[in-house]
Tab-separated table of C-alpha atoms and ligand atoms in Angstrom:
chain	number	residue	atom	x	y	z
E	195	MET	CA	-12.328	13.595	5.498
E	196	GLN	CA	-10.086	13.148	2.452
E	197	SER	CA	-9.068	16.741	2.510
E	198	GLY	CA	-8.276	16.243	6.064
E	199	ARG	CA	-6.113	13.359	5.352
E	200	SER	CA	-4.649	15.109	2.420
E	201	ALA	CA	-3.742	18.012	4.620
E	202	TYR	CA	-2.139	15.844	7.232
E	203	TYR	CA	0.211	14.084	4.835
E	204	ASP	CA	0.950	17.254	2.887
E	205	ALA	CA	2.326	18.516	6.173
E	206	GLU	CA	3.883	15.262	7.117
E	207	ALA	CA	5.763	14.792	3.824
E	208	ALA	CA	9.114	16.341	4.681
E	209	ARG	CA	9.520	14.208	7.728
E	210	TYR	CA	7.590	11.025	6.659
E	211	ASP	CA	10.533	8.884	5.308
E	212	ALA	CA	12.860	9.529	8.151
E	213	SER	CA	10.198	8.792	10.901
E	214	ARG	CA	8.712	5.748	9.199
E	215	GLY	CA	11.906	3.482	9.087
E	216	GLY	CA	13.539	5.033	6.274
E	217	SER	CA	14.922	2.994	3.317
E	218	GLU	CA	15.664	-0.004	5.586
E	219	ARG	CA	11.701	-0.236	5.948
E	220	ALA	CA	11.192	0.535	2.388
E	221	ASP	CA	13.724	-2.119	1.186
E	222	ASP	CA	12.446	-4.569	3.489
E	223	ALA	CA	8.823	-4.072	2.317
E	224	ALA	CA	9.950	-4.264	-1.378
E	225	ARG	CA	11.580	-7.483	-0.953
E	226	ALA	CA	8.594	-8.880	0.947
E	227	VAL	CA	6.310	-7.871	-2.050
E	228	ARG	CA	8.714	-9.414	-4.482
E	229	ARG	CA	8.606	-12.778	-2.538
E	230	LEU	CA	4.913	-12.781	-2.874
E	231	VAL	CA	4.526	-12.225	-6.836
E	232	PRO	CA	5.694	-14.581	-9.363
E	233	GLY	CA	7.797	-12.129	-11.347
E	234	PRO	CA	8.418	-8.338	-11.927
E	235	GLY	CA	5.807	-6.656	-14.209
E	236	VAL	CA	3.659	-3.357	-14.238
E	237	LEU	CA	3.091	-2.449	-10.680
E	238	LEU	CA	0.824	0.172	-9.255
E	239	ASP	CA	1.498	1.410	-5.854
E	240	VAL	CA	-1.560	2.852	-4.343
E	241	GLY	CA	-1.215	5.321	-1.642
E	242	GLY	CA	2.346	5.222	-2.466
E	243	GLY	CA	3.114	8.390	-0.685
E	244	THR	CA	6.672	9.870	-0.931
E	245	GLY	CA	7.468	6.960	-3.144
E	246	ILE	CA	9.987	5.335	-0.919
E	247	VAL	CA	8.630	1.875	-1.091
E	248	SER	CA	7.737	2.317	-4.850
E	249	ALA	CA	11.367	3.300	-5.697
E	250	ALA	CA	12.461	0.197	-3.883
E	251	LEU	CA	10.091	-1.739	-5.791
E	252	ALA	CA	11.442	-0.300	-9.021
E	253	ALA	CA	14.792	-1.354	-7.852
E	254	GLN	CA	13.424	-4.978	-7.508
E	255	GLY	CA	12.704	-4.926	-11.213
E	256	PHE	CA	9.191	-3.797	-11.252
E	257	ASP	CA	7.723	-1.181	-13.702
E	258	VAL	CA	6.360	1.151	-11.031
E	259	LEU	CA	3.551	3.635	-11.316
E	260	VAL	CA	2.527	5.390	-8.103
E	261	THR	CA	-0.781	7.192	-7.134
E	262	ASP	CA	-1.549	9.115	-3.930
E	263	LEU	CA	-4.045	11.927	-2.961
E	264	SER	CA	-1.490	14.161	-1.144
E	265	THR	CA	0.355	16.803	-3.210
E	266	GLY	CA	3.150	16.968	-0.651
E	267	MET	CA	3.619	13.365	-0.619
E	268	LEU	CA	3.573	13.013	-4.397
E	269	ALA	CA	6.297	15.805	-4.888
E	270	LEU	CA	8.704	13.506	-3.355
E	271	ALA	CA	7.488	10.394	-5.206
E	272	ARG	CA	7.955	12.550	-8.563
E	273	ASP	CA	11.507	13.390	-7.518
E	274	ARG	CA	12.138	9.663	-6.997
E	275	LEU	CA	10.116	8.310	-10.185
E	276	PRO	CA	9.915	11.255	-12.604
E	277	GLY	CA	6.898	10.691	-14.870
E	278	ARG	CA	5.629	7.887	-12.931
E	279	ALA	CA	3.528	9.452	-10.102
E	280	MET	CA	-0.117	10.488	-10.387
E	281	ALA	CA	-2.601	12.308	-8.131
E	282	ALA	CA	-5.561	9.775	-7.724
E	283	LEU	CA	-7.836	8.446	-5.056
E	284	ALA	CA	-7.212	5.048	-4.195
E	285	ASP	CA	-10.737	3.948	-5.079
E	286	ARG	CA	-10.724	5.798	-8.466
E	287	LEU	CA	-7.493	4.797	-10.196
E	288	PRO	CA	-6.574	6.224	-13.755
E	289	VAL	CA	-5.758	2.897	-14.957
E	290	ARG	CA	-7.402	0.738	-17.712
E	291	PRO	CA	-9.123	-2.537	-16.507
E	292	GLY	CA	-6.978	-5.506	-16.472
E	293	SER	CA	-3.687	-3.675	-17.466
E	294	VAL	CA	-1.700	-4.149	-14.256
E	295	ASP	CA	0.234	-7.206	-13.022
E	296	VAL	CA	0.702	-6.015	-9.502
E	297	VAL	CA	-1.325	-3.547	-7.127
E	298	THR	CA	0.313	-2.778	-3.756
E	299	ALA	CA	-1.242	-0.809	-0.900
E	300	VAL	CA	1.263	-0.674	1.853
E	301	TRP	CA	0.193	1.120	5.019
E	302	LEU	CA	-3.040	2.422	3.428
E	303	LEU	CA	-6.217	0.325	4.149
E	304	HIS	CA	-5.832	0.959	7.857
E	305	LEU	CA	-6.454	4.594	7.514
E	306	LEU	CA	-9.839	4.178	5.599
E	307	ALA	CA	-13.318	3.790	6.395
E	308	PRO	CA	-14.208	0.060	5.554
E	309	ALA	CA	-16.496	1.202	2.706
E	310	GLU	CA	-13.686	3.257	1.184
E	311	ALA	CA	-11.185	0.287	1.808
E	312	ASP	CA	-13.617	-2.026	-0.075
E	313	GLY	CA	-13.591	0.417	-2.850
E	314	VAL	CA	-9.845	0.208	-2.872
E	315	LEU	CA	-9.971	-3.549	-3.128
E	316	ALA	CA	-12.607	-3.397	-5.967
E	317	GLU	CA	-10.377	-0.907	-7.852
E	318	ALA	CA	-7.524	-3.265	-7.403
E	319	ALA	CA	-9.577	-6.111	-8.737
E	320	ARG	CA	-10.695	-3.880	-11.874
E	321	VAL	CA	-7.209	-3.013	-12.806
E	322	LEU	CA	-5.477	-6.310	-12.264
E	323	ARG	CA	-4.803	-8.592	-15.303
E	324	PRO	CA	-6.284	-12.162	-14.882
E	325	GLY	CA	-3.470	-13.819	-12.642
E	326	GLY	CA	-2.386	-10.555	-11.318
E	327	HIS	CA	-1.704	-10.008	-7.587
E	328	LEU	CA	-2.867	-7.480	-5.056
E	329	VAL	CA	-0.425	-7.063	-2.220
E	330	THR	CA	-1.591	-5.154	0.939
E	331	THR	CA	-0.686	-4.679	4.525
E	332	VAL	CA	-3.149	-5.988	6.995
E	333	ASP	CA	-3.524	-5.810	10.592
E	334	LYS	CA	-1.285	-2.792	10.599
E	335	ARG	CA	-1.979	-1.111	13.972
E	336	GLN	CA	-1.614	-4.281	15.865
E	337	ALA	CA	1.948	-4.421	14.636
E	338	HIS	CA	2.627	-1.233	16.814
E	339	GLY	CA	0.978	-2.682	19.834
E	340	GLN	CA	-2.354	-0.775	19.213
E	341	ARG	CA	-5.934	-1.954	18.853
E	342	GLY	CA	-6.585	-2.838	15.099
E	343	ALA	CA	-8.444	-0.907	12.589
E	344	VAL	CA	-11.553	-2.552	10.957
E	345	ALA	CA	-10.675	-1.888	7.292
E	346	ASP	CA	-7.442	-3.607	7.325
E	347	ASP	CA	-8.468	-6.570	9.530
E	348	ARG	CA	-7.059	-9.660	7.816
E	349	ALA	CA	-10.032	-11.812	7.801
E	350	ARG	CA	-12.310	-9.102	6.581
E	351	VAL	CA	-10.046	-8.090	3.854
E	352	THR	CA	-9.729	-11.859	2.786
E	353	GLU	CA	-13.613	-12.005	2.699
E	354	VAL	CA	-14.142	-8.704	0.727
E	355	ALA	CA	-11.478	-9.967	-1.784
E	356	ALA	CA	-12.914	-13.340	-2.170
E	357	ARG	CA	-16.216	-11.613	-3.280
E	358	LEU	CA	-14.230	-9.595	-5.935
E	359	GLY	CA	-12.651	-12.870	-7.283
E	360	LEU	CA	-9.343	-12.199	-5.409
E	361	VAL	CA	-7.981	-15.536	-3.979
E	362	PRO	CA	-5.340	-15.774	-1.126
E	363	ALA	CA	-1.956	-16.084	-2.693
E	364	GLY	CA	0.451	-15.872	0.362
E	365	GLU	CA	1.618	-13.996	3.280
E	366	THR	CA	4.770	-12.565	4.571
E	367	THR	CA	5.970	-9.827	6.872
E	368	PHE	CA	8.521	-6.868	6.725
E	369	THR	CA	9.984	-4.816	9.459
E	370	GLY	CA	10.602	-1.169	10.002
E	371	ALA	CA	11.706	0.396	13.318
E	372	SER	CA	9.813	3.604	13.543
E	373	ALA	CA	10.124	6.761	15.725
E	374	TRP	CA	6.690	8.050	14.615
E	375	GLY	CA	4.727	9.217	17.884
E	376	SER	CA	1.968	6.410	18.100
E	377	ALA	CA	4.240	3.425	17.493
E	378	THR	CA	4.555	1.627	20.986
E	379	ASP	CA	6.541	-1.339	19.602
E	380	ALA	CA	10.138	-0.391	18.818
E	381	ASP	CA	10.625	-3.277	16.378
E	382	PRO	CA	7.176	-3.811	14.703
E	383	VAL	CA	6.603	-6.724	12.237
E	384	PHE	CA	4.000	-5.714	9.449
E	385	PRO	CA	1.890	-8.528	7.908
E	386	LEU	CA	1.531	-8.371	4.170
E	387	ALA	CA	-1.104	-10.492	2.299
E	388	ALA	CA	-1.212	-11.287	-1.379
E	389	PHE	CA	-4.439	-12.069	-3.540
E	390	ARG	CA	-4.351	-13.401	-6.899
E	391	SER	CA	-7.023	-12.397	-9.573
E	392	GLY	CA	-9.057	-15.345	-10.637
E	393	ARG	CA	-10.771	-13.418	-13.362
G	447	SAM	C1	0.918	5.980	5.785
G	447	SAM	S1	1.221	6.457	4.201
G	447	SAM	C2	1.918	5.058	3.375
G	447	SAM	C3	2.712	5.663	2.075
G	447	SAM	C4	3.469	4.521	1.360
G	447	SAM	N1	2.573	3.378	0.997
G	447	SAM	C5	4.559	4.029	2.374
G	447	SAM	O1	4.500	2.819	2.690
G	447	SAM	O2	5.489	4.657	2.511
G	447	SAM	C6	-0.494	6.610	3.514
G	447	SAM	C7	-0.595	7.256	2.252
G	447	SAM	O3	-1.933	6.959	1.621
G	447	SAM	C8	-2.297	8.195	1.123
G	447	SAM	N2	-3.816	8.099	1.183
G	447	SAM	C9	-4.606	8.032	2.137
G	447	SAM	N3	-5.772	8.079	1.906
G	447	SAM	C10	-5.839	7.977	0.407
G	447	SAM	C11	-6.864	7.871	-0.437
G	447	SAM	N4	-8.110	7.679	-0.288
G	447	SAM	N5	-6.439	7.728	-1.977
G	447	SAM	C12	-5.318	7.937	-2.296
G	447	SAM	N6	-4.221	7.931	-1.284
G	447	SAM	C13	-4.460	8.053	0.019
G	447	SAM	C14	-1.712	9.467	2.000
G	447	SAM	O4	-1.673	10.698	1.404
G	447	SAM	C15	-0.235	8.766	2.310
G	447	SAM	O5	0.603	9.200	1.333
């Protein structure tokens, strides 16, 4: 499953940015993340792909690290953020416990099986410092006018996060017109939810 997903994104990498809203979507997403957290700090962008959002987050003042499983996507992230992009599964982050101010997961959880998504949330809880924030997209497919995925269901994510000591800390949205094939809404609005580490 994971190798299949990696192969898909390896093949998709060259056209990914332009077909997913380009820098307008990335800049809007980065501004949305910035609104949800108290201040810039060390930010780990999990499943950061080509780094288009990660670079926009760096432009917002965050000290950004990017992880992804696709070597094709990561090659573009390495061009954008030299020395800051690492190959890693989202539920096995190469980062010390309590060492990160913000974890972002933009357009990631909806791709995963629920158990895998729960592993990502647990990893976020592990690497966040006390008072740090997880910021993740939720209900992503609904924004495209499609049936929702289980793994990024807002209520489910909130419940799993609570069990991990991550308390709701605000919501906002970002936009990003997308020419990508399965998008049925020409002007989607993507919900973004924040959770603060109470540990
Ligand atoms: C839809 S893209 C989003 C990329 C980026 N966050 C953005 O908003 O442009 C999903 C990314 O998640 C990565 N991914 C999927 N499953 C993953 C996993 N289990 N661990 C790490 N990365 C994963 C894919 O390789 C892909 O780059």
